[in-house]
Amino acid sequence: MVDYITSVYETVVEKNPAQKEFHQAVKEVLESLRPAIEKHPEFKQHKILERIVEPERQVIFRVPWVDDKGEIHVNRGMRIQFNSAIGPYKGGIRFHPTVYEGIIKFLGFEQIFKNALTGLPMGGGKGGADFDPKGKSETEIMRFCQAFMLELFRHVGPDTDVPAGDIGVGTREIGYMFGVYKKIRNEFTGVLTGKGLEWGGSLVRTEATGYGVTYFAAEMLKVKNMDFKDKIVMISGSGNVAQYAVQKVTQLGGKVITVSDSDGTVYDPDGIDAKKLEYILELKNVKRGRIKEYADHFGGNIQYLPGRRPWRIGTHVDVAMPCATQNELDLEDARTLVNNGVKVVCEGANMPTTLDATDYLIKNGVAFGPGKAANAGGVATSGLEMAQNSQRLSWTWEEVDAKLKNIMVNIHRTAYETAQKYGYPGNYVVGANIAGFLKVAKAMIAQGVV
Ligand code: NDP
């Protein structure tokens, strides 16, 4: 059995050289599936692992565009359609200079299990481009999004593949891409999620990932007979996920003392209250400024720590929520967090914690909520947006928020109970991976060798 899992992993490394993030994600998932593979020999017989690590399809394409000065640029775009066993491919689009196949494959692979955990009929996929939106004008962003969709439209559709946002792609970018799709296809359909409210978007979608990760963390605290009231919380990032995690944690009585961006961290020992968050929303979503400006604006006890992440600030912390990017919390960070009293680490971002840091946290009794379970609120609400689009209906804020909360509570319960059932009590990584995998693997067997 050991040989089966190891040999599948080694083949992945051999066939996908230099895609280290993809290797990391596959390793984490395969290792934690061991008890399920032992219990169900049919998965080996049907070569489910060999099949699940290979994308059904990947498209790589040229994205040429013209900047405001008339100069031509060429970026690389891609869409990786990983698995459609339980529904149309679903997953975000990332615009960031670090994007390459290894990143999009890791995200697409994770997405398979995450989407299965939501209980909604969605397969896994992911896309993006190595385009850097920073410093680009509004018209340059529009032209890039249009150029990207001029190729992507061939490969997506409301019953085929429904992309959403991710790093560097918010409602603005989704709007520009939706406009081109609608024009070329001459149809108004739910081909993208994260749309504006006036044109098919769902209430709570913007807030969903940040709210969802907080609802998940609240469930983890509940298992420890605790809640967010008066808890000291460190959050990284200051984008979509971080912003609404700050909001929900604060509403539940927690005190958020950090936010960050790729330039540095803000440490606000007095806590980021609703008024200060309003400033962050304006700064990041409208002015598109840097988080340093928060410290300059509010002054007082607030410190700006250039080039640093939140985790090694030497102060007491109860809950840590990495909400920026992959591999942003390493072993040394984990050690510092444990020394400073952390009880729960809950991932808002995808794979923000390195494998050795994850092991260290779990071994030291920290409840660890992996992204594929904890940040599934975003894609779950995208699923709710798809349902509303299909019915030509819009649900109220209360309806969507209640469904989101219910989904997060169910994902938590599923991950918790599955971990217990397979002999790893309290290990949400094992629980989430096995629960998501079982659903997809059973569907793959039922649909034959395709
Ligand atoms: P945004 O683009 O809105 O925000 C990203 C934040 O992370 C920004 O503060 C950004 O800083 C920071 N960041 C990005 N890259 C780096 C880096 N290399 N080092 C340090 N900081 C970095 O993205 P989202 O908030 O949407 O996404 C954040 C994470 O959550 C990602 O891992 C994403 O995959 C995941 N996620 C998002 C979902 C969603 O619904 N949006 C759903 C599920 C997961 P800067 O501005 O300086 O780049």
Coordinates of C-alpha atoms and ligand atoms in Angstrom, one line a residue:
M1 CA 0.0 0.0 0.0
V2 CA 2.9 2.3 0.9
D3 CA 4.3 1.6 -2.5
Y4 CA 1.1 2.4 -4.3
I5 CA 0.9 6.0 -2.9
T6 CA 4.6 6.6 -3.1
S7 CA 4.7 5.4 -6.7
V8 CA 1.8 7.6 -7.8
Y9 CA 3.5 10.6 -6.1
E10 CA 6.9 9.8 -7.8
T11 CA 5.2 9.6 -11.2
V12 CA 3.6 13.0 -10.6
V13 CA 7.0 14.5 -9.8
E14 CA 8.6 12.8 -12.9
K15 CA 5.8 13.9 -15.3
N16 CA 5.5 17.4 -14.0
P17 CA 9.1 18.5 -13.3
A18 CA 9.8 21.8 -11.6
Q19 CA 6.2 22.3 -10.5
K20 CA 6.9 22.3 -6.8
E21 CA 3.6 23.7 -5.5
F22 CA 1.7 21.0 -7.4
H23 CA 4.0 18.3 -5.9
Q24 CA 3.4 19.8 -2.5
A25 CA -0.4 19.7 -2.8
V26 CA -0.4 16.2 -4.2
K27 CA 1.9 14.9 -1.5
E28 CA -0.3 16.4 1.2
V29 CA -3.5 14.9 -0.2
L30 CA -2.1 11.4 -1.1
E31 CA -0.4 11.0 2.3
S32 CA -3.6 11.7 4.1
L33 CA -5.6 9.4 1.9
R34 CA -3.6 6.4 3.1
P35 CA -6.3 5.1 5.5
A36 CA -9.0 5.4 2.9
I37 CA -7.0 3.6 0.2
E38 CA -6.3 0.8 2.7
K39 CA -10.0 0.4 3.5
H40 CA -11.1 0.6 -0.2
P41 CA -9.0 -1.6 -2.4
E42 CA -11.3 -0.8 -5.3
F43 CA -9.7 2.6 -5.6
K44 CA -6.4 1.0 -6.5
Q45 CA -8.0 -1.5 -8.8
H46 CA -9.7 1.4 -10.7
K47 CA -6.5 3.4 -10.7
I48 CA -8.3 6.3 -9.1
L49 CA -5.2 8.0 -7.8
E50 CA -3.4 7.8 -11.1
R51 CA -6.4 9.3 -12.8
I52 CA -7.2 12.0 -10.2
V53 CA -3.7 13.5 -10.3
E54 CA -3.9 14.0 -14.1
P55 CA -5.9 17.0 -15.3
E56 CA -8.7 16.1 -17.7
R57 CA -7.5 18.9 -19.9
Q58 CA -5.2 21.9 -19.8
V59 CA -5.2 24.8 -22.2
I60 CA -2.3 27.3 -22.4
F61 CA -2.7 30.3 -24.6
R62 CA -1.2 33.6 -25.7
V63 CA -2.7 36.9 -24.3
P64 CA -1.4 39.8 -26.4
W65 CA -2.5 43.3 -25.3
V66 CA -1.6 46.9 -25.9
D67 CA -0.8 49.3 -23.0
D68 CA -1.7 53.0 -22.8
K69 CA 1.5 54.1 -24.6
G70 CA 0.7 51.8 -27.6
E71 CA 3.3 49.2 -26.6
I72 CA 2.4 45.5 -27.2
H73 CA 2.8 43.0 -24.3
V74 CA 2.4 39.2 -24.4
N75 CA 1.3 37.3 -21.3
R76 CA 0.7 33.6 -20.9
G77 CA -2.9 32.5 -20.0
M78 CA -4.1 29.1 -18.9
R79 CA -7.1 27.1 -17.8
I80 CA -6.7 23.7 -16.2
Q81 CA -9.8 21.6 -16.2
F82 CA -8.9 19.0 -13.6
N83 CA -11.9 16.9 -12.8
S84 CA -15.6 17.0 -13.8
A85 CA -16.8 13.8 -12.0
I86 CA -19.4 15.6 -9.9
G87 CA -20.2 18.7 -11.9
P88 CA -18.9 21.4 -14.4
Y89 CA -15.3 22.5 -13.7
K90 CA -15.3 25.4 -11.2
G91 CA -12.5 27.5 -9.8
G92 CA -11.0 30.9 -9.9
I93 CA -8.8 32.9 -12.2
R94 CA -5.6 34.4 -10.8
F95 CA -3.7 37.3 -12.3
H96 CA -0.2 37.5 -10.7
P97 CA 3.3 37.6 -12.0
T98 CA 4.1 34.3 -10.2
V99 CA 1.5 32.3 -12.1
Y100 CA 2.8 29.3 -14.0
E101 CA 1.5 25.7 -14.5
G102 CA 2.7 24.5 -11.1
I103 CA 0.6 27.1 -9.3
I104 CA -2.5 26.7 -11.4
K105 CA -2.2 22.9 -11.1
F106 CA -1.9 22.9 -7.4
L107 CA -4.9 25.2 -7.1
G108 CA -7.0 23.1 -9.5
F109 CA -6.1 19.9 -7.7
E110 CA -7.1 21.3 -4.3
Q111 CA -10.3 22.7 -5.9
I112 CA -11.5 19.1 -6.7
F113 CA -11.7 18.2 -3.1
K114 CA -12.8 21.6 -1.8
N115 CA -15.8 21.7 -4.2
A116 CA -16.8 18.1 -3.3
L117 CA -16.8 19.1 0.4
T118 CA -19.3 21.9 -0.2
G119 CA -22.0 19.3 -1.1
L120 CA -22.7 21.2 -4.3
P121 CA -22.4 19.7 -7.8
M122 CA -19.1 21.3 -8.9
G123 CA -16.0 19.8 -10.5
G124 CA -12.5 21.3 -10.0
G125 CA -10.5 23.7 -12.3
K126 CA -8.4 26.8 -12.1
G127 CA -6.9 29.4 -14.5
G128 CA -4.9 32.5 -14.6
A129 CA -2.2 34.5 -16.3
D130 CA 1.3 35.8 -15.3
F131 CA 0.0 39.3 -15.6
D132 CA 0.7 41.9 -12.9
P133 CA -2.3 44.2 -12.3
K134 CA -0.3 46.4 -10.0
G135 CA 0.3 49.9 -11.4
K136 CA -1.9 49.2 -14.5
S137 CA -4.5 51.8 -15.5
E138 CA -8.2 51.0 -15.6
T139 CA -8.1 50.8 -19.5
E140 CA -5.1 48.5 -19.4
I141 CA -6.9 46.2 -17.0
M142 CA -9.9 46.2 -19.2
R143 CA -7.9 45.5 -22.4
F144 CA -6.0 42.6 -20.6
C145 CA -9.3 41.0 -19.4
Q146 CA -10.8 41.3 -22.8
A147 CA -7.7 39.7 -24.5
F148 CA -7.8 36.9 -21.9
M149 CA -11.5 36.1 -22.5
L150 CA -11.0 36.3 -26.3
E151 CA -9.4 32.9 -26.0
L152 CA -10.9 31.5 -22.8
F153 CA -14.5 31.8 -24.2
R154 CA -13.9 28.7 -26.3
H155 CA -13.3 26.5 -23.3
V156 CA -15.9 27.7 -20.7
G157 CA -19.7 27.8 -20.5
P158 CA -22.4 27.6 -17.8
D159 CA -22.6 23.8 -18.1
T160 CA -18.9 23.2 -18.9
D161 CA -16.6 25.4 -16.8
V162 CA -17.6 28.4 -14.7
P163 CA -14.5 30.4 -13.6
A164 CA -14.5 33.0 -10.7
G165 CA -12.1 35.4 -9.1
D166 CA -8.9 34.8 -7.2
I167 CA -5.8 36.9 -6.5
G168 CA -5.8 39.9 -8.8
V169 CA -9.3 39.1 -10.1
G170 CA -12.3 40.8 -8.4
T171 CA -15.7 42.0 -9.6
R172 CA -14.1 44.6 -11.9
E173 CA -12.1 42.0 -13.8
I174 CA -15.0 39.5 -13.8
G175 CA -17.1 42.3 -15.4
Y176 CA -14.7 43.0 -18.2
M177 CA -14.4 39.3 -19.0
F178 CA -18.2 38.8 -18.7
G179 CA -18.7 41.6 -21.2
V180 CA -16.6 40.0 -23.9
Y181 CA -18.1 36.5 -23.3
K182 CA -21.6 37.9 -23.6
K183 CA -20.7 39.8 -26.8
I184 CA -19.0 36.9 -28.6
R185 CA -21.6 34.2 -27.6
N186 CA -24.5 36.6 -27.8
E187 CA -26.0 35.1 -24.6
F188 CA -26.4 36.2 -21.0
T189 CA -25.6 33.2 -19.0
G190 CA -24.0 32.4 -15.7
V191 CA -20.6 31.6 -17.2
L192 CA -18.7 33.4 -14.5
T193 CA -19.3 33.9 -10.8
G194 CA -18.4 36.9 -8.6
K195 CA -20.5 39.1 -10.9
G196 CA -21.8 42.5 -9.8
L197 CA -25.2 42.5 -8.1
E198 CA -26.9 44.4 -11.0
W199 CA -25.9 41.8 -13.6
G200 CA -26.4 38.3 -12.1
G201 CA -24.1 38.4 -9.0
S202 CA -25.2 37.0 -5.6
L203 CA -25.4 38.9 -2.4
V204 CA -22.6 37.8 0.1
R205 CA -20.3 36.4 -2.7
T206 CA -17.8 39.2 -2.1
E207 CA -17.8 38.5 1.6
A208 CA -18.2 34.7 1.4
T209 CA -14.6 33.4 1.7
G210 CA -13.7 35.7 4.6
Y211 CA -17.0 35.1 6.4
G212 CA -16.8 31.3 5.6
V213 CA -13.3 30.9 7.0
T214 CA -14.4 32.7 10.2
Y215 CA -17.5 30.5 10.5
F216 CA -15.2 27.5 10.2
A217 CA -12.8 28.8 12.8
A218 CA -15.7 29.5 15.1
E219 CA -16.7 25.9 14.8
M220 CA -13.1 24.8 15.6
L221 CA -13.2 27.0 18.7
K222 CA -16.5 25.5 19.7
V223 CA -14.9 22.0 19.7
K224 CA -12.5 23.5 22.3
N225 CA -15.3 25.1 24.2
M226 CA -14.3 28.6 23.1
D227 CA -15.6 31.3 20.9
F228 CA -14.2 34.5 19.2
K229 CA -15.1 36.8 22.1
D230 CA -12.0 38.7 23.2
K231 CA -9.7 36.4 21.3
I232 CA -6.5 38.0 19.8
V233 CA -6.4 37.2 16.1
M234 CA -3.7 37.6 13.5
I235 CA -4.8 37.9 9.9
S236 CA -2.4 38.1 6.9
G237 CA -3.3 39.8 3.5
S238 CA -5.5 42.7 3.0
G239 CA -7.4 41.6 -0.1
N240 CA -10.8 40.1 -0.5
V241 CA -10.5 37.2 1.9
A242 CA -8.6 39.1 4.6
Q243 CA -11.0 42.1 4.5
Y244 CA -14.1 40.1 5.2
A245 CA -12.4 37.8 7.7
V246 CA -11.4 40.9 9.6
Q247 CA -15.1 42.1 9.5
K248 CA -16.7 38.8 10.6
V249 CA -14.1 38.1 13.4
T250 CA -14.7 41.6 14.7
Q251 CA -18.5 41.2 14.6
L252 CA -18.0 38.0 16.6
G253 CA -16.1 39.8 19.3
G254 CA -12.5 39.0 18.3
K255 CA -9.7 41.5 18.1
V256 CA -7.7 41.5 14.9
I257 CA -4.3 42.9 15.4
T258 CA -2.6 42.4 12.0
V259 CA -3.2 42.8 8.2
S260 CA -0.5 42.7 5.5
D261 CA 0.3 42.9 1.8
S262 CA 3.3 41.8 -0.2
D263 CA 5.3 44.8 1.0
G264 CA 4.8 44.3 4.8
T265 CA 2.6 44.0 7.9
V266 CA 0.6 46.4 9.9
Y267 CA 0.5 45.6 13.7
D268 CA -2.3 47.4 15.4
P269 CA -2.3 46.3 19.1
D270 CA -5.6 48.2 19.7
G271 CA -7.4 46.1 17.1
I272 CA -8.9 46.9 13.7
D273 CA -12.4 48.0 14.4
A274 CA -15.2 48.6 11.9
K275 CA -14.2 52.2 11.2
K276 CA -10.6 51.2 10.5
L277 CA -11.7 48.4 8.3
E278 CA -13.8 50.9 6.3
Y279 CA -10.5 52.7 5.6
I280 CA -8.9 49.4 4.4
L281 CA -11.8 48.7 2.1
E282 CA -11.5 52.1 0.5
L283 CA -7.6 51.9 0.4
K284 CA -7.5 48.5 -1.2
N285 CA -10.6 48.3 -3.4
V286 CA -10.9 51.9 -4.6
K287 CA -7.6 53.7 -4.3
R288 CA -5.6 50.4 -4.7
G289 CA -3.0 51.6 -2.3
R290 CA -0.5 49.9 0.0
I291 CA -1.2 48.7 3.5
K292 CA 1.6 50.9 4.9
E293 CA -0.8 53.9 4.4
Y294 CA -3.0 52.5 7.2
A295 CA -0.1 53.0 9.7
D296 CA 0.6 56.4 8.3
H297 CA -3.0 57.4 8.5
F298 CA -3.9 56.2 12.0
G299 CA -0.5 56.5 13.7
G300 CA -0.5 56.1 17.5
N301 CA 0.5 52.6 18.6
I302 CA 0.4 51.2 15.2
Q303 CA 3.6 49.8 13.7
Y304 CA 4.4 49.1 10.1
L305 CA 6.9 46.2 9.6
P306 CA 8.3 46.4 6.1
G307 CA 9.1 43.0 4.4
R308 CA 7.6 41.0 7.3
R309 CA 4.7 38.7 7.8
P310 CA 2.5 38.8 10.9
W311 CA 3.4 35.5 12.5
R312 CA 6.7 36.4 14.2
I313 CA 5.4 39.5 16.1
G314 CA 6.3 38.5 19.6
T315 CA 2.9 38.9 21.2
H316 CA 0.1 36.7 22.5
V317 CA -2.2 35.3 19.8
D318 CA -5.2 32.9 20.0
V319 CA -6.2 32.5 16.4
A320 CA -4.1 32.8 13.2
M321 CA -5.7 33.1 9.8
P322 CA -3.4 33.3 6.8
C323 CA -5.4 34.9 4.1
A324 CA -2.8 36.1 1.5
T325 CA -1.0 33.4 -0.6
Q326 CA 0.6 30.0 -0.7
N327 CA 3.5 29.1 1.6
E328 CA 3.3 32.3 3.7
L329 CA 3.5 30.5 7.1
D330 CA 6.6 28.3 7.6
L331 CA 8.0 26.1 10.3
E332 CA 9.7 29.0 12.2
D333 CA 6.5 31.0 12.0
A334 CA 4.6 28.0 13.4
R335 CA 7.1 27.6 16.3
T336 CA 6.6 31.3 17.2
L337 CA 2.8 31.0 17.0
V338 CA 2.9 28.0 19.3
N339 CA 5.2 29.8 21.8
N340 CA 2.8 32.7 21.8
G341 CA -0.2 30.6 22.7
V342 CA -2.0 30.0 19.4
K343 CA -4.9 27.6 19.7
V344 CA -6.4 27.6 16.2
V345 CA -4.8 28.2 12.7
C346 CA -7.4 28.4 10.0
E347 CA -6.4 28.9 6.4
G348 CA -8.3 31.5 4.4
A349 CA -5.7 31.3 1.5
N350 CA -4.9 28.2 -0.5
M351 CA -2.0 26.2 1.0
P352 CA -0.6 29.2 3.0
T353 CA 1.1 26.8 5.5
T354 CA 4.1 24.7 4.5
L355 CA 3.9 20.9 5.1
D356 CA 6.4 21.0 7.9
A357 CA 4.7 23.9 9.6
T358 CA 1.3 22.0 9.3
D359 CA 2.8 18.9 10.9
Y360 CA 4.4 21.0 13.7
L361 CA 1.1 22.7 14.5
I362 CA -0.9 19.5 14.6
K363 CA 1.7 17.7 16.7
N364 CA 1.7 20.6 19.2
G365 CA -2.1 20.3 19.7
V366 CA -3.1 23.3 17.6
A367 CA -6.4 22.9 15.8
F368 CA -5.5 23.3 12.1
G369 CA -8.2 24.1 9.5
P370 CA -6.9 23.4 6.0
G371 CA -7.9 25.8 3.2
K372 CA -9.7 23.3 1.2
A373 CA -12.3 23.0 4.0
A374 CA -12.0 26.4 5.7
N375 CA -12.0 28.6 2.6
A376 CA -14.7 26.7 0.7
G377 CA -17.3 29.4 1.5
G378 CA -16.2 31.4 -1.6
V379 CA -16.8 28.6 -4.1
A380 CA -19.9 27.4 -2.2
T381 CA -21.4 30.9 -2.6
S382 CA -20.4 30.8 -6.2
G383 CA -22.4 27.6 -6.4
L384 CA -25.3 29.4 -4.9
E385 CA -24.8 32.2 -7.5
M386 CA -25.0 29.5 -10.3
A387 CA -28.2 28.2 -8.8
Q388 CA -29.7 31.6 -8.7
N389 CA -28.6 32.3 -12.3
S390 CA -30.2 29.1 -13.5
Q391 CA -33.5 29.9 -11.9
R392 CA -33.3 33.6 -12.9
L393 CA -33.8 34.5 -9.2
S394 CA -32.0 36.5 -6.6
W395 CA -32.0 35.4 -3.0
T396 CA -31.9 37.8 -0.1
W397 CA -28.8 38.6 2.0
E398 CA -30.2 36.6 4.9
E399 CA -31.0 33.6 2.8
V400 CA -27.5 33.4 1.2
D401 CA -25.7 34.1 4.5
A402 CA -27.7 31.4 6.3
K403 CA -26.9 28.9 3.5
L404 CA -23.2 29.8 3.6
K405 CA -23.1 29.4 7.4
N406 CA -24.9 26.1 7.1
I407 CA -22.5 24.8 4.5
M408 CA -19.5 25.8 6.6
V409 CA -20.9 24.1 9.7
N410 CA -21.5 21.0 7.6
I411 CA -18.0 21.0 6.1
H412 CA -16.6 21.3 9.6
R413 CA -18.7 18.4 10.8
T414 CA -17.9 16.3 7.8
A415 CA -14.1 16.9 8.2
Y416 CA -14.2 16.4 11.9
E417 CA -16.3 13.2 11.8
T418 CA -14.4 11.7 8.9
A419 CA -11.1 12.2 10.7
Q420 CA -12.5 10.4 13.7
K421 CA -13.9 7.6 11.7
Y422 CA -10.5 6.9 10.0
G423 CA -8.5 7.0 13.3
Y424 CA -7.2 10.6 13.2
P425 CA -9.3 12.5 15.7
G426 CA -9.0 16.2 15.5
N427 CA -7.0 16.1 12.3
Y428 CA -9.0 18.2 9.8
V429 CA -6.4 17.7 7.0
V430 CA -7.0 13.9 7.0
G431 CA -10.8 14.4 7.5
A432 CA -11.2 17.0 4.7
N433 CA -9.1 15.1 2.2
I434 CA -10.7 11.8 2.7
A435 CA -14.3 13.2 2.7
G436 CA -13.7 15.2 -0.5
F437 CA -11.9 12.3 -2.2
L438 CA -14.5 9.6 -1.4
K439 CA -17.2 11.6 -3.1
V440 CA -15.2 12.2 -6.3
A441 CA -13.7 8.7 -6.4
K442 CA -17.1 7.0 -6.1
A443 CA -18.4 9.2 -8.9
M444 CA -15.4 8.3 -11.1
I445 CA -15.9 4.6 -10.6
A446 CA -19.6 4.9 -11.4
Q447 CA -18.8 6.8 -14.7
G448 CA -16.4 4.2 -16.0
V449 CA -13.0 4.6 -17.5
V450 CA -13.3 8.0 -19.2
Ligands
NDP1 P1 -6.6 39.5 -3.4 O1 -5.9 39.7 -4.6 O2 -7.8 40.2 -3.1 O3 -5.6 39.7 -2.1 C1 -4.4 39.0 -2.0 C2 -3.7 39.5 -0.8 O4 -2.6 38.7 -0.6 C3 -3.2 40.9 -1.0 O5 -3.1 41.6 0.3 C4 -1.8 40.7 -1.6 O6 -0.9 41.8 -1.4 C5 -1.4 39.5 -0.7 N1 -0.4 38.7 -1.5 C6 -0.5 38.2 -2.8 N2 0.6 37.6 -3.2 C7 1.5 37.7 -2.1 C8 2.8 37.3 -1.9 N3 3.4 36.6 -2.9 N4 3.4 37.5 -0.7 C9 2.7 38.2 0.2 N5 1.4 38.7 0.1 C10 0.8 38.4 -1.1 O7 -6.9 37.9 -3.3 P2 -7.9 37.1 -2.4 O8 -8.1 37.7 -1.1 O9 -9.1 36.7 -3.3 O10 -7.1 35.7 -2.3 C11 -6.2 35.4 -1.2 C12 -6.0 33.9 -1.0 O11 -7.3 33.3 -0.8 C13 -5.4 33.2 -2.2 O12 -4.6 32.1 -1.8 C14 -6.6 32.7 -2.9 O13 -6.3 31.6 -3.8 C15 -7.5 32.3 -1.7 N6 -8.9 32.1 -2.0 C16 -9.7 33.1 -2.4 C17 -11.0 33.0 -2.6 C18 -11.9 34.1 -3.0 O14 -13.1 33.9 -3.0 N7 -11.4 35.3 -3.3 C19 -11.7 31.7 -2.4 C20 -10.8 30.7 -1.8 C21 -9.5 30.9 -1.6 P3 -0.5 42.7 -2.6 O15 -1.7 43.6 -2.8 O16 0.7 43.4 -2.2 O17 -0.3 41.7 -3.8

